[in-house]
Amino acid sequence: MLQGGIVLLVSFAYIGLLFAIAHYSDKRADAGRSLISNPYVYALSLAVYCTAWTFYGSVGRAASAGVGFLPIYIGPTLMVALWYLVLRKMIRISKVNRITSIADFISSRYGKSSSLAGLVTIVAVVGITPYISLQLKAVSTSFAVMWQHSQDASAIAQRVMEGTEGIVADTALYIALLLALFAIIFGTRHLDTTERHEGLVAAIAFESLVKLLAFLAVGVYVTYGVFNGFSDIFAQAAQVPDLRILFTLDNVGTYTDWTWLMFLSAMAIMFLPRQFQMAVVENVDESHLRKAIWLFPLYLVLINIFVLPIALGGRLLFPNGIIDADTYVLTIPIAQGQEALALVVFLGGLSAATGMVIVATVALSTMVSNELVMPALLRLAPLRLAQRRDLGGLLLVIRRGTIILVLLLGYVYFRVAGSAQTLVSIGLISFAAVSQFASASLGGM
């Protein structure tokens, strides 16, 4: 049986590895030998789109709606077909105008309107807070499942899902603070006119690789280890009336539902603050788009190949809903005695969640400091900030404080409201919020 201390040790070792990768990349950048000036690294960094929603939530969604999880990935795949025209233009505009965030981009299209930039920032913070909550919920739940896979552990996981676990014993709080530390060190280490963070990008690209390999590993094990391939899983599921309906489109929603989900996800891949940060702000060469246009959709295909088999396998192994479907990727290998695989999967889920949180908080901190806090402080005559020659130190303090505040807001949302919703429903709140940026951005170009 896995000991809780081992899970903790491996978790901290993994976070330490991320620190090492980010530090090494920053050193390479300082020496003029950029590690991220590579189309494959760029494409992997874009996979920050695949969060805990993908790693855990897609299986949970598929377990109840069959192929109903697909619109969230069809939308971005369709949007990628327009990247060489739309995204390339956004990159060119941003380089010329030294754009640092989605709020800065939209305001630049409308006369550098500070009020518009401030409004975009407020909408982004309010909209992304539930998404950060989703990641904290996923990490906390998976940690509870891994801590001790027994009936007692199931009770702990249930308390986490319901938000009744005490704050002192809640791992989500400590994860939030640890991620805040990472984001502060590698997202606000120094000020840069381009707002690029090479160490951060390298760490995110590595995490994208880890979560893909981990999901493929559990998918292959469930499909070919627990069962005898795709045909065996589908054949067994077809014998169960409650599962047979998952092979049809009767319970996946209407065409209107699919259309709106594809639209929201297509807008999200362009206008989520973290996606804009990685795709536009962190881009070092627009020619990298040529490979990203086919590598990113390939990534989405690979990470979704085993979603339905895992969901059906979980329903067959744990009938009557005795296990939360969002945790099938962990509970199946645990139930089969594959503790090493479960640990790998846990790290994959940790990668999926932490990557999103780190990039989102860095992007939001830039927006809040540049579009809300600093303009307000500059208007306060007694502070005389306009007369100071160097505001870099103050700006860094504001950004670091914003990172901590945003993560604490995500944690509060998790404690207050997140426990009552599934991973997918929480994510859709954020998708709906950022879709408001689409018309202003596209129209402005």
Coordinates of N, CA and C in Angstrom, one line a residue, residues 129 133-134 136-137 140 159-173 407-420 426:
T129 N -11.4 32.7 -11.9 CA -11.4 32.2 -10.5 C -12.0 30.8 -10.4
S133 N -10.3 27.3 -9.2 CA -10.9 26.4 -8.2 C -11.0 25.0 -8.6
L134 N -11.3 24.8 -9.9 CA -11.4 23.5 -10.5 C -10.1 22.7 -10.3
L136 N -7.7 23.2 -8.1 CA -7.4 23.0 -6.7 C -8.3 21.8 -6.2
K137 N -9.6 21.8 -6.7 CA -10.5 20.7 -6.3 C -9.9 19.4 -6.8
S140 N -6.7 18.3 -4.8 CA -7.1 18.0 -3.4 C -7.8 16.6 -3.4
R159 N -15.2 13.9 1.7 CA -15.3 15.2 2.5 C -14.6 16.3 1.7
V160 N -13.6 16.0 0.9 CA -12.9 17.0 0.1 C -13.9 17.4 -1.0
M161 N -14.6 16.5 -1.6 CA -15.5 16.8 -2.7 C -16.6 17.7 -2.2
E162 N -17.0 17.4 -0.9 CA -18.2 18.2 -0.4 C -17.7 19.5 0.3
G163 N -16.4 19.7 0.4 CA -15.9 20.9 1.0 C -16.0 20.9 2.5
T164 N -16.1 19.7 3.2 CA -16.2 19.7 4.6 C -14.9 19.3 5.3
E165 N -13.9 19.1 4.6 CA -12.6 18.8 5.2 C -12.1 20.1 5.8
G166 N -11.5 20.0 7.0 CA -11.0 21.2 7.7 C -9.9 21.9 7.0
I167 N -9.9 23.3 7.1 CA -8.9 24.0 6.4 C -7.5 23.6 6.7
V168 N -7.2 23.3 8.0 CA -5.8 22.9 8.3 C -5.4 21.7 7.6
A169 N -6.4 20.7 7.5 CA -6.0 19.4 6.8 C -6.3 19.4 5.3
D170 N -6.7 20.6 4.8 CA -7.0 20.7 3.4 C -5.8 20.9 2.5
T171 N -5.4 19.9 1.7 CA -4.2 20.0 0.9 C -4.4 21.1 -0.2
A172 N -5.6 21.4 -0.6 CA -5.8 22.5 -1.6 C -5.2 23.8 -1.2
L173 N -5.3 24.1 0.1 CA -4.7 25.4 0.6 C -3.2 25.4 0.4
L407 N -5.0 33.2 -6.2 CA -5.0 31.8 -5.8 C -5.9 31.7 -4.6
L408 N -5.9 32.6 -3.7 CA -6.7 32.5 -2.5 C -8.2 32.7 -2.9
L409 N -8.5 33.5 -3.9 CA -9.8 33.7 -4.3 C -10.3 32.3 -4.9
G410 N -9.4 31.7 -5.7 CA -9.8 30.4 -6.2 C -10.0 29.3 -5.1
Y411 N -9.2 29.4 -4.1 CA -9.4 28.5 -2.9 C -10.7 28.8 -2.2
V412 N -11.0 30.1 -2.0 CA -12.3 30.4 -1.4 C -13.5 29.9 -2.2
Y413 N -13.4 30.1 -3.5 CA -14.5 29.6 -4.4 C -14.6 28.1 -4.3
F414 N -13.5 27.4 -4.2 CA -13.5 25.9 -4.0 C -14.2 25.5 -2.7
R415 N -13.9 26.3 -1.6 CA -14.5 25.9 -0.4 C -16.0 26.3 -0.3
V416 N -16.4 27.3 -1.0 CA -17.7 27.8 -0.8 C -18.7 27.2 -1.9
A417 N -18.2 27.2 -3.1 CA -19.2 26.8 -4.2 C -18.7 25.6 -5.0
G418 N -17.4 25.4 -5.1 CA -16.8 24.4 -6.1 C -17.2 23.0 -5.7
S419 N -17.5 22.7 -4.5 CA -17.8 21.3 -4.1 C -19.1 20.9 -4.6
A420 N -20.0 21.8 -5.0 CA -21.3 21.4 -5.4 C -21.4 21.2 -6.9
I426 N -17.8 23.5 -13.8 CA -17.0 24.6 -13.3 C -16.2 25.3 -14.5

